[in-house]
Short mmCIF file of C-alpha atoms and ligand atoms in Angstrom, two decimals:
data_model
loop_
_atom_site.label_atom_id
_atom_site.label_comp_id
_atom_site.label_asym_id
_atom_site.label_seq_id
_atom_site.Cartn_x
_atom_site.Cartn_y
_atom_site.Cartn_z
CA MET A 29 18.31 -20.66 31.46
CA ALA A 30 21.15 -18.20 31.99
CA ALA A 31 22.13 -18.14 35.63
CA ASP A 32 22.60 -14.39 35.86
CA ALA A 33 19.02 -13.16 35.37
CA LEU A 34 17.34 -12.31 38.66
CA ILE A 35 13.96 -12.15 36.94
CA GLU A 36 13.07 -14.00 33.79
CA ILE A 37 9.58 -14.45 32.41
CA ARG A 38 8.88 -16.19 29.15
CA ASP A 39 5.79 -15.80 27.03
CA VAL A 40 3.60 -14.97 30.01
CA THR A 41 -0.09 -14.45 29.47
CA LYS A 42 -2.71 -13.45 32.00
CA THR A 43 -6.42 -13.74 31.30
CA TYR A 44 -9.02 -12.65 33.81
CA GLY A 45 -12.36 -14.41 33.56
CA ALA A 46 -13.42 -16.69 30.74
CA GLY A 47 -15.57 -16.83 27.65
CA GLU A 48 -17.02 -13.67 26.19
CA THR A 49 -16.11 -11.55 29.20
CA ALA A 50 -12.46 -12.70 29.34
CA VAL A 51 -9.91 -9.89 29.66
CA HIS A 52 -6.50 -10.58 28.14
CA ALA A 53 -4.39 -8.42 30.43
CA LEU A 54 -1.05 -9.87 29.25
CA ARG A 55 -0.73 -11.38 25.80
CA GLY A 56 2.70 -12.97 25.75
CA VAL A 57 5.35 -11.05 27.66
CA SER A 58 8.98 -12.09 27.88
CA LEU A 59 11.43 -10.16 30.00
CA ARG A 60 14.80 -10.53 31.71
CA VAL A 61 15.98 -8.30 34.51
CA GLU A 62 19.49 -8.70 35.88
CA ALA A 63 20.41 -8.13 39.49
CA GLY A 64 21.10 -4.44 40.15
CA GLU A 65 19.04 -3.04 37.30
CA TYR A 66 16.77 0.00 37.64
CA VAL A 67 13.83 -0.43 35.29
CA ALA A 68 10.82 1.77 34.59
CA VAL A 69 7.64 0.34 33.08
CA MET A 70 5.35 2.78 31.28
CA GLY A 71 2.07 2.37 29.48
CA SER A 72 -1.41 3.80 29.39
CA SER A 73 -4.09 2.88 31.88
CA GLY A 74 -5.32 -0.67 31.38
CA SER A 75 -2.26 -1.74 29.38
CA GLY A 76 -1.34 -4.47 31.89
CA LYS A 77 1.32 -2.80 34.06
CA SER A 78 -0.15 -3.76 37.42
CA THR A 79 -0.88 -7.27 36.21
CA LEU A 80 2.76 -7.57 35.20
CA MET A 81 3.93 -6.25 38.56
CA ASN A 82 1.62 -8.62 40.44
CA ILE A 83 3.10 -11.55 38.56
CA LEU A 84 6.70 -10.36 38.97
CA GLY A 85 5.99 -9.89 42.68
CA CYS A 86 4.42 -13.34 43.12
CA LEU A 87 1.14 -11.74 44.14
CA ASP A 88 -0.48 -13.54 41.26
CA VAL A 89 0.45 -16.35 38.86
CA PRO A 90 0.46 -16.26 35.06
CA SER A 91 -2.24 -18.07 33.10
CA ARG A 92 0.50 -19.42 30.85
CA GLY A 93 4.23 -19.04 30.52
CA GLU A 94 7.28 -19.40 32.71
CA TYR A 95 8.61 -17.34 35.55
CA TRP A 96 12.10 -17.90 36.92
CA LEU A 97 12.95 -15.81 39.96
CA ASP A 98 16.49 -15.99 41.26
CA GLY A 99 16.93 -19.38 39.60
CA SER A 100 13.69 -20.95 40.87
CA ASN A 101 10.58 -21.73 38.89
CA VAL A 102 7.81 -19.70 40.56
CA ALA A 103 5.16 -19.81 37.84
CA ARG A 104 2.99 -22.44 39.52
CA LEU A 105 3.40 -21.86 43.25
CA THR A 106 0.58 -22.21 45.74
CA GLU A 107 -0.47 -19.09 47.64
CA ASP A 108 1.51 -20.17 50.71
CA GLN A 109 4.63 -20.75 48.63
CA GLN A 110 4.16 -17.38 46.94
CA ALA A 111 3.94 -15.69 50.32
CA LEU A 112 7.23 -17.27 51.35
CA VAL A 113 9.00 -16.12 48.19
CA ARG A 114 7.62 -12.59 48.58
CA GLY A 115 8.72 -12.45 52.19
CA ARG A 116 12.28 -13.37 51.27
CA LYS A 117 12.89 -11.61 48.01
CA ILE A 118 10.52 -8.76 47.27
CA GLY A 119 9.52 -5.41 48.72
CA PHE A 120 6.39 -3.67 47.42
CA ILE A 121 5.52 0.01 47.23
CA PHE A 122 2.05 1.09 46.13
CA GLN A 123 0.49 4.35 44.98
CA SER A 124 -1.82 4.56 47.99
CA PHE A 125 0.91 3.57 50.52
CA ASN A 126 -1.29 0.76 51.96
CA LEU A 127 -0.31 1.49 55.56
CA ILE A 128 -2.46 0.21 58.40
CA PRO A 129 -4.31 3.32 59.63
CA ARG A 130 -4.49 3.11 63.41
CA THR A 131 -0.99 1.73 63.85
CA THR A 132 2.30 3.53 64.36
CA ALA A 133 4.89 3.95 61.65
CA LEU A 134 7.21 1.57 63.49
CA ALA A 135 4.54 -1.13 63.83
CA ASN A 136 3.70 -0.77 60.13
CA VAL A 137 7.34 -1.33 59.23
CA GLU A 138 7.55 -4.26 61.62
CA LEU A 139 4.57 -6.03 60.10
CA PRO A 140 6.32 -8.01 57.32
CA LEU A 141 8.86 -9.19 59.90
CA THR A 142 6.20 -10.95 61.97
CA TYR A 143 6.28 -13.73 59.39
CA ALA A 144 10.06 -14.05 59.59
CA HIS A 145 10.33 -16.04 62.85
CA LEU A 146 12.28 -13.35 64.65
CA ARG A 147 12.17 -12.43 68.29
CA ARG A 148 10.27 -9.26 69.09
CA ALA A 149 13.39 -7.32 70.04
CA GLU A 150 15.08 -8.26 66.78
CA ARG A 151 11.99 -7.23 64.80
CA ARG A 152 11.97 -3.88 66.57
CA LYS A 153 15.64 -3.39 65.81
CA ARG A 154 15.27 -4.14 62.12
CA ALA A 155 12.16 -1.97 61.79
CA SER A 156 13.91 0.93 63.54
CA ARG A 157 16.88 0.55 61.24
CA ALA A 158 14.62 0.64 58.16
CA LEU A 159 12.85 3.76 59.45
CA ALA A 160 16.23 5.40 60.03
CA LEU A 161 17.21 4.57 56.46
CA VAL A 162 14.29 6.64 55.16
CA GLY A 163 15.00 9.45 57.63
CA LEU A 164 11.92 8.96 59.81
CA SER A 165 13.27 7.80 63.15
CA ASP A 166 11.63 10.80 64.77
CA ARG A 167 8.21 9.75 63.44
CA ALA A 168 8.29 6.15 64.69
CA ASP A 169 5.34 6.65 67.04
CA HIS A 170 3.19 8.61 64.58
CA ARG A 171 0.16 7.10 62.90
CA PRO A 172 -0.30 7.43 59.14
CA ASN A 173 -2.90 10.23 59.47
CA GLU A 174 -0.31 12.26 61.40
CA LEU A 175 2.15 12.07 58.51
CA SER A 176 2.32 13.85 55.15
CA GLY A 177 1.85 11.84 51.96
CA GLY A 178 5.58 11.87 51.31
CA GLN A 179 6.30 10.67 54.84
CA GLN A 180 3.70 7.92 54.51
CA GLN A 181 5.33 6.71 51.33
CA ARG A 182 8.72 6.73 53.06
CA VAL A 183 7.24 4.57 55.84
CA ALA A 184 5.98 2.24 53.10
CA ILE A 185 9.50 2.15 51.62
CA ALA A 186 10.89 1.30 55.05
CA ARG A 187 8.32 -1.48 55.35
CA ALA A 188 9.37 -2.78 51.93
CA LEU A 189 13.02 -2.74 53.03
CA ALA A 190 12.57 -4.26 56.47
CA THR A 191 12.94 -7.86 55.33
CA GLY A 192 16.08 -7.06 53.31
CA PRO A 193 14.70 -7.90 49.85
CA ARG A 194 16.90 -7.84 46.74
CA ILE A 195 14.02 -6.59 44.60
CA LEU A 196 11.84 -3.52 45.04
CA LEU A 197 8.65 -3.34 42.99
CA ALA A 198 6.83 -0.02 42.98
CA ASP A 199 3.45 0.54 41.29
CA GLU A 200 2.85 4.25 40.63
CA PRO A 201 4.75 5.13 43.83
CA THR A 202 4.56 8.88 43.23
CA GLY A 203 1.02 8.98 41.87
CA ASN A 204 -0.35 10.57 45.05
CA LEU A 205 2.63 12.78 45.85
CA ASP A 206 3.48 16.44 45.26
CA ALA A 207 6.67 17.41 43.41
CA HIS A 208 8.77 17.73 46.55
CA SER A 209 7.77 14.33 47.97
CA THR A 210 8.20 12.77 44.54
CA ASP A 211 11.78 14.02 44.54
CA GLU A 212 12.40 12.56 47.98
CA VAL A 213 11.03 9.18 47.03
CA LEU A 214 12.95 9.08 43.75
CA GLY A 215 16.12 10.09 45.57
CA MET A 216 15.58 7.11 47.82
CA PHE A 217 15.14 4.76 44.89
CA ASP A 218 18.39 6.09 43.37
CA GLN A 219 20.17 5.37 46.64
CA LEU A 220 18.66 1.90 47.07
CA ASN A 221 19.63 1.00 43.52
CA ALA A 222 23.15 2.38 44.06
CA ASP A 223 23.33 0.07 47.10
CA GLY A 224 22.70 -2.87 44.78
CA ARG A 225 18.97 -3.44 44.97
CA THR A 226 17.05 -4.23 41.81
CA VAL A 227 14.31 -1.64 41.33
CA VAL A 228 11.29 -1.89 39.03
CA VAL A 229 9.04 1.17 38.96
CA ILE A 230 5.72 1.36 37.18
CA THR A 231 4.72 4.90 36.31
CA HIS A 232 3.02 7.03 33.74
CA GLU A 233 5.11 10.08 34.58
CA HIS A 234 8.01 10.67 32.22
CA ASP A 235 10.17 12.41 34.81
CA VAL A 236 9.80 9.41 37.11
CA ALA A 237 10.68 6.97 34.33
CA ALA A 238 13.68 9.11 33.40
CA ARG A 239 15.35 8.25 36.72
CA ALA A 240 15.60 4.59 35.75
CA ARG A 241 18.27 3.24 33.44
CA ARG A 242 16.01 1.12 31.31
CA LEU A 243 12.55 1.86 29.98
CA ILE A 244 10.02 -0.81 29.09
CA GLN A 245 6.82 0.29 27.38
CA VAL A 246 3.68 -1.80 27.59
CA ALA A 247 0.62 -1.45 25.36
CA ASP A 248 -2.41 -3.70 25.26
CA GLY A 249 -0.77 -6.52 27.20
CA ARG A 250 2.49 -6.57 25.26
CA ILE A 251 5.96 -5.09 25.57
CA VAL A 252 6.28 -2.70 22.65
CA ALA A 253 9.63 -1.10 23.50
CA ASP A 254 12.54 -1.95 25.78
CA GLU A 255 15.62 0.25 25.78
CA VAL A 256 18.55 1.30 27.87
CA THR A 257 17.99 4.97 28.63
CA ARG A 258 20.95 5.76 30.85
CA ARG A 259 24.18 4.04 31.92
N1 ADP B 306 -8.71 -8.78 38.88
C1 ADP B 306 -9.11 -8.45 37.64
N2 ADP B 306 -10.21 -8.99 37.10
C2 ADP B 306 -10.60 -8.68 35.84
N3 ADP B 306 -9.95 -7.83 35.03
C3 ADP B 306 -8.83 -7.26 35.53
C4 ADP B 306 -8.36 -7.53 36.86
N4 ADP B 306 -7.22 -6.80 37.06
C5 ADP B 306 -7.02 -6.11 35.93
N5 ADP B 306 -7.99 -6.37 35.01
C6 ADP B 306 -8.06 -5.83 33.64
O1 ADP B 306 -6.85 -6.16 32.99
C7 ADP B 306 -6.41 -5.09 32.17
C8 ADP B 306 -5.03 -4.63 32.64
O2 ADP B 306 -5.16 -4.06 33.95
P1 ADP B 306 -3.93 -3.52 34.78
O3 ADP B 306 -2.86 -4.52 34.76
O4 ADP B 306 -4.45 -3.08 36.10
O5 ADP B 306 -3.48 -2.26 33.90
P2 ADP B 306 -2.64 -0.95 34.30
O6 ADP B 306 -1.99 -1.19 35.62
O7 ADP B 306 -1.69 -0.78 33.16
O8 ADP B 306 -3.64 0.18 34.34
C9 ADP B 306 -7.47 -4.02 32.28
O9 ADP B 306 -8.36 -4.19 31.19
C10 ADP B 306 -8.16 -4.33 33.59
O10 ADP B 306 -9.49 -3.90 33.58
MG1 MG B 307 -2.05 -0.15 37.38
#
């Protein structure tokens, strides 16, 4: 196993259910992502993109195959072990933001830090810093329903960044955003990647994919194309 791949999966399959109703969401996917890459994953609905992201993000385990994350074998972890790995290494961004509704922006950003054994003051400090990074210090006390879609997604980005992960995984992050907010969010991804974070973005929008430097195309549970699109 080469030491330099941050993410390496080998011949990963994922089957939901069994017997006649089994769904083969991934049918043998191998992929290496080096630290600092900016990768877009495209494919039609149902092609297996979210399944792939859930496995890369240790939200789910493969049915078969290997997964090496940052040099460790994570293909067969228990749920508790997965949670630990996620907390240390990965930040997630979802299409629907997934913020907690009746809670302030700051408290939403602080949430992943509650598992990090930090004192309250330190959690506050880190959450405030993450909110500042996405330009929302002045919205710290606002609840999600008092924020625009673009602002909510920026809070979600701050939440993803709060624990200082090396990897950002985003599943259709601009799917619910207008053109202006999409630009803001993509500008942030550019910046985060320029700062050295590894970014993987799932999208079916070509202009979103075009911001990445590598494009992986998925169809029917397989990678059908993988190319460097920009240096
Ligand atoms: N939890 C699940 N249980 C059963 N089938 C699932 C589950 N999650 C996804 N699938 C199926 O797996 C296939 C791939 O889904 P998904 O990875 O969500 O695709 P995409 O994100 O590309 O739209 C689809 O046929 C979907 O219906
Ligand atoms: Mg999906």
